[in-house]
Short mmCIF file of C-alpha atoms in Angstrom, two decimals:
data_model
loop_
_atom_site.label_atom_id
_atom_site.label_comp_id
_atom_site.label_asym_id
_atom_site.label_seq_id
_atom_site.Cartn_x
_atom_site.Cartn_y
_atom_site.Cartn_z
CA UNK A 260 235.17 67.66 90.27
CA UNK A 261 235.59 69.23 86.84
CA UNK A 262 237.37 72.57 86.40
CA UNK A 263 238.14 74.92 83.50
CA UNK A 264 235.36 73.69 81.20
CA UNK A 265 235.16 74.98 77.64
CA UNK A 266 232.69 73.95 74.93
CA UNK A 267 232.61 74.26 71.16
CA UNK A 268 230.37 73.01 68.34
CA UNK A 269 231.68 70.75 65.59
CA UNK A 270 229.45 71.72 62.66
CA UNK A 271 230.85 68.90 60.53
CA UNK A 272 229.91 66.11 62.92
CA UNK A 273 227.02 68.07 64.47
CA UNK A 274 228.38 67.38 67.93
CA UNK A 275 229.30 69.42 70.96
CA UNK A 276 232.79 68.95 72.43
CA UNK A 277 233.52 69.88 76.03
CA UNK A 278 237.09 70.14 77.33
CA UNK A 279 237.90 70.22 81.03
CA UNK A 280 240.29 69.26 83.81
CA UNK A 281 239.22 66.01 85.47
CA UNK A 282 240.14 66.38 89.13
CA UNK A 283 238.96 62.81 89.69
CA UNK A 284 241.66 61.56 87.31
CA UNK A 285 244.87 63.28 88.40
CA UNK A 286 243.71 66.61 86.88
CA UNK A 287 244.22 65.23 83.37
CA UNK A 288 243.01 67.30 80.42
CA UNK A 289 239.90 65.53 79.16
CA UNK A 290 237.33 65.95 76.40
CA UNK A 291 233.91 64.46 75.80
CA UNK A 292 231.51 64.47 72.84
CA UNK A 293 227.87 65.41 73.32
CA UNK A 294 224.88 64.77 71.06
CA UNK A 295 221.86 67.05 71.36
CA UNK A 296 218.42 65.57 70.84
CA UNK A 297 215.37 67.70 71.47
CA UNK A 298 215.97 69.41 74.79
CA UNK A 299 218.44 66.78 76.01
CA UNK A 300 222.08 65.88 75.52
CA UNK A 301 223.85 62.52 75.76
CA UNK A 302 227.57 61.84 75.95
CA UNK A 303 230.17 59.39 74.78
CA UNK A 304 233.10 58.31 76.92
CA UNK A 305 235.65 60.84 78.24
CA UNK A 306 238.98 60.91 76.39
CA UNK A 307 242.22 62.19 77.93
CA UNK A 308 244.12 64.62 75.70
CA UNK A 309 246.82 65.56 78.22
CA UNK A 310 248.00 62.99 80.73
CA UNK A 311 249.61 65.68 82.89
CA UNK A 312 247.93 68.14 85.20
CA UNK A 313 246.02 70.62 83.04
CA UNK A 314 245.17 74.17 84.04
CA UNK A 315 242.76 76.23 81.93
CA UNK A 316 241.27 75.01 78.65
CA UNK A 317 239.82 76.70 75.60
CA UNK A 318 238.20 74.80 72.73
CA UNK A 319 237.36 76.08 69.25
CA UNK A 320 236.30 74.49 65.96
CA UNK A 321 238.32 74.87 62.77
CA UNK A 322 235.68 74.64 60.03
CA UNK A 323 238.30 74.52 57.29
CA UNK A 324 239.93 71.30 58.49
CA UNK A 325 236.85 70.11 60.42
CA UNK A 326 238.91 69.69 63.56
CA UNK A 327 238.53 70.74 67.17
CA UNK A 328 241.48 72.62 68.68
CA UNK A 329 241.98 72.69 72.44
CA UNK A 330 244.44 75.14 74.01
CA UNK A 331 245.59 74.73 77.60
CA UNK A 332 248.31 75.31 80.17
CA UNK A 333 250.29 72.08 80.61
CA UNK A 334 251.29 71.94 84.27
CA UNK A 335 253.10 68.71 83.56
CA UNK A 336 255.43 70.65 81.24
CA UNK A 337 256.35 73.84 83.13
CA UNK A 338 252.89 75.35 82.46
CA UNK A 339 253.79 75.82 78.79
CA UNK A 340 251.02 77.02 76.50
CA UNK A 341 250.00 73.96 74.52
CA UNK A 342 247.39 72.97 71.96
CA UNK A 343 246.13 69.74 70.46
CA UNK A 344 243.93 68.81 67.49
CA UNK A 345 240.93 66.55 67.95
CA UNK A 346 238.87 64.60 65.40
CA UNK A 347 235.28 63.75 66.22
CA UNK A 348 233.87 60.44 65.00
CA UNK A 349 230.39 59.47 66.10
CA UNK A 350 230.36 59.93 69.91
CA UNK A 351 234.14 59.82 70.40
CA UNK A 352 237.13 62.09 69.82
CA UNK A 353 240.75 61.19 69.03
CA UNK A 354 243.79 63.43 69.22
CA UNK A 355 247.04 64.13 67.41
CA UNK A 356 250.24 65.16 69.15
CA UNK A 357 250.53 68.08 71.54
CA UNK A 358 252.14 71.26 70.19
CA UNK A 359 253.67 73.99 72.37
CA UNK A 360 252.81 77.53 71.29
CA UNK A 361 254.55 79.33 74.17
CA UNK A 362 257.62 77.88 75.89
CA UNK A 363 256.86 79.80 79.04
CA UNK A 364 254.27 79.78 81.80
CA UNK A 365 250.99 80.56 80.03
CA UNK A 366 247.85 81.10 82.06
CA UNK A 367 244.31 82.46 81.99
CA UNK A 368 243.51 80.50 78.84
CA UNK A 369 239.84 80.78 79.67
CA UNK A 370 236.83 79.17 77.99
CA UNK A 371 236.71 81.76 75.20
CA UNK A 372 240.41 82.42 74.74
CA UNK A 373 240.66 80.61 71.39
CA UNK A 374 238.77 81.44 68.22
CA UNK A 375 238.80 80.48 64.55
CA UNK A 376 239.40 83.06 61.83
CA UNK A 377 237.38 81.63 58.92
CA UNK A 378 238.69 84.26 56.50
CA UNK A 379 242.31 83.19 56.90
CA UNK A 380 241.60 79.64 58.12
CA UNK A 381 243.65 80.17 61.25
CA UNK A 382 243.17 79.53 64.94
CA UNK A 383 243.99 82.45 67.28
CA UNK A 384 244.82 81.73 70.92
CA UNK A 385 245.04 84.48 73.54
CA UNK A 386 246.63 84.15 76.98
CA UNK A 387 248.67 85.75 79.74
CA UNK A 388 252.44 85.20 79.39
CA UNK A 389 253.58 84.84 83.00
CA UNK A 390 257.26 84.78 82.00
CA UNK A 391 256.83 88.16 80.29
CA UNK A 392 255.26 90.24 83.07
CA UNK A 393 251.86 88.59 82.42
CA UNK A 394 251.48 90.55 79.19
CA UNK A 395 248.42 89.86 77.06
CA UNK A 396 249.63 87.77 74.13
CA UNK A 397 248.16 86.13 71.04
CA UNK A 398 249.45 83.47 68.68
CA UNK A 399 248.22 82.20 65.31
CA UNK A 400 247.93 78.49 64.64
CA UNK A 401 247.55 76.51 61.41
CA UNK A 402 245.90 73.10 61.46
CA UNK A 403 247.18 70.46 59.07
CA UNK A 404 245.65 66.99 59.32
CA UNK A 405 245.88 66.11 63.03
CA UNK A 406 248.63 68.58 63.93
CA UNK A 407 248.91 72.33 64.52
CA UNK A 408 251.84 74.69 64.01
CA UNK A 409 252.28 78.25 65.26
CA UNK A 410 253.71 81.58 64.27
CA UNK A 411 255.52 83.91 66.68
CA UNK A 412 253.52 85.10 69.72
CA UNK A 413 252.54 88.79 69.60
CA UNK A 414 251.89 91.03 72.62
CA UNK A 415 248.61 92.93 72.36
CA UNK A 416 248.74 94.53 75.83
CA UNK A 417 252.00 95.45 77.57
CA UNK A 418 250.48 95.08 81.02
CA UNK A 419 249.20 92.32 83.27
CA UNK A 420 246.16 90.69 81.68
CA UNK A 421 243.79 88.05 83.01
CA UNK A 422 240.96 86.02 81.50
CA UNK A 423 241.05 86.94 77.84
CA UNK A 424 238.22 86.15 75.45
CA UNK A 425 238.48 86.16 71.67
CA UNK A 426 235.85 86.12 68.93
CA UNK A 427 235.90 86.41 65.14
CA UNK A 428 233.96 89.19 63.41
CA UNK A 429 233.15 87.60 60.05
CA UNK A 430 231.71 90.84 58.69
CA UNK A 431 235.02 92.70 59.03
CA UNK A 432 237.25 89.60 59.06
CA UNK A 433 238.85 90.66 62.33
CA UNK A 434 239.54 89.04 65.67
CA UNK A 435 238.29 90.95 68.72
CA UNK A 436 239.85 90.31 72.13
CA UNK A 437 238.32 91.41 75.42
CA UNK A 438 240.29 91.47 78.67
CA UNK A 439 240.93 93.28 81.93
CA UNK A 440 243.84 95.69 81.63
CA UNK A 441 245.98 95.39 84.75
CA UNK A 442 247.96 98.42 83.67
CA UNK A 443 244.81 100.56 83.72
CA UNK A 444 242.99 99.68 86.96
CA UNK A 445 241.77 96.39 85.44
CA UNK A 446 239.36 98.30 83.20
CA UNK A 447 237.38 96.23 80.72
CA UNK A 448 239.18 96.64 77.41
CA UNK A 449 238.93 95.37 73.84
CA UNK A 450 241.29 95.36 70.90
CA UNK A 451 241.00 94.40 67.23
CA UNK A 452 243.47 92.01 65.62
CA UNK A 453 244.18 91.36 61.94
CA UNK A 454 245.60 87.98 60.95
CA UNK A 455 248.09 87.87 58.09
CA UNK A 456 249.91 84.66 57.29
CA UNK A 457 251.04 83.19 60.60
CA UNK A 458 251.08 86.54 62.39
CA UNK A 459 248.62 89.00 63.87
CA UNK A 460 248.74 92.79 64.26
CA UNK A 461 246.62 95.02 66.46
CA UNK A 462 244.90 98.39 66.48
CA UNK A 463 244.58 100.57 69.58
CA UNK A 464 243.01 99.24 72.77
CA UNK A 465 239.59 100.69 73.66
CA UNK A 466 238.05 100.77 77.15
CA UNK A 467 234.46 99.52 77.28
CA UNK A 468 234.07 99.63 81.08
CA UNK A 469 235.86 102.23 83.24
CA UNK A 470 235.82 99.95 86.26
CA UNK A 471 237.44 96.72 87.29
CA UNK A 472 236.15 94.07 84.87
CA UNK A 473 237.09 90.42 85.18
CA UNK A 474 235.92 87.24 83.43
CA UNK A 475 235.07 89.02 80.19
CA UNK A 476 233.46 87.01 77.39
CA UNK A 477 233.12 88.07 73.76
CA UNK A 478 230.98 86.75 70.90
CA UNK A 479 229.99 87.91 67.42
CA UNK A 480 226.35 88.61 66.46
CA UNK A 481 226.25 87.89 62.71
#
């Protein structure tokens, strides 16, 4: 039983990396490397990146450092928002040390909650801060070698938010976040973020669906 799967493409190694919670192994956070050939895919061996119970995962590829970043909720550490840097080599992946980006219960880090801003060479992670009224929150991360450091988390929606999804618009060099706004009848909503240094600022939220909208997913058509 595998929950909370999230996949990203490592364009340096030309491999797919899938992160997930392995319910058959004490719910450990696990990643595996896939190699596409024709219409098939083969896999290396699973590698544990968090030896505690892991809830939610989101993987993205940092093309500046050629590293995979996985964000997750670490149930073995008070559900703190945590991230880790992975290095792909052949059909395997190795990891640096875990880094906490939110010392509070952080949830709904869904498959698309993390993205890479290639203009600023930063990773942006979005999530619901359960210790702050479940407000929609974002944080900027900087990868250095096999580690990642973070700026101060920024609230983008002062209401309960679930299942965020983030994508990078490389035409405008902006991050776009989609989510359901619990403060507005769970309407489908999007907001534009601008990364500067280790911080991020936001424009005004815009409703794209005037009805309850959950499990949103955003991508950029270049």
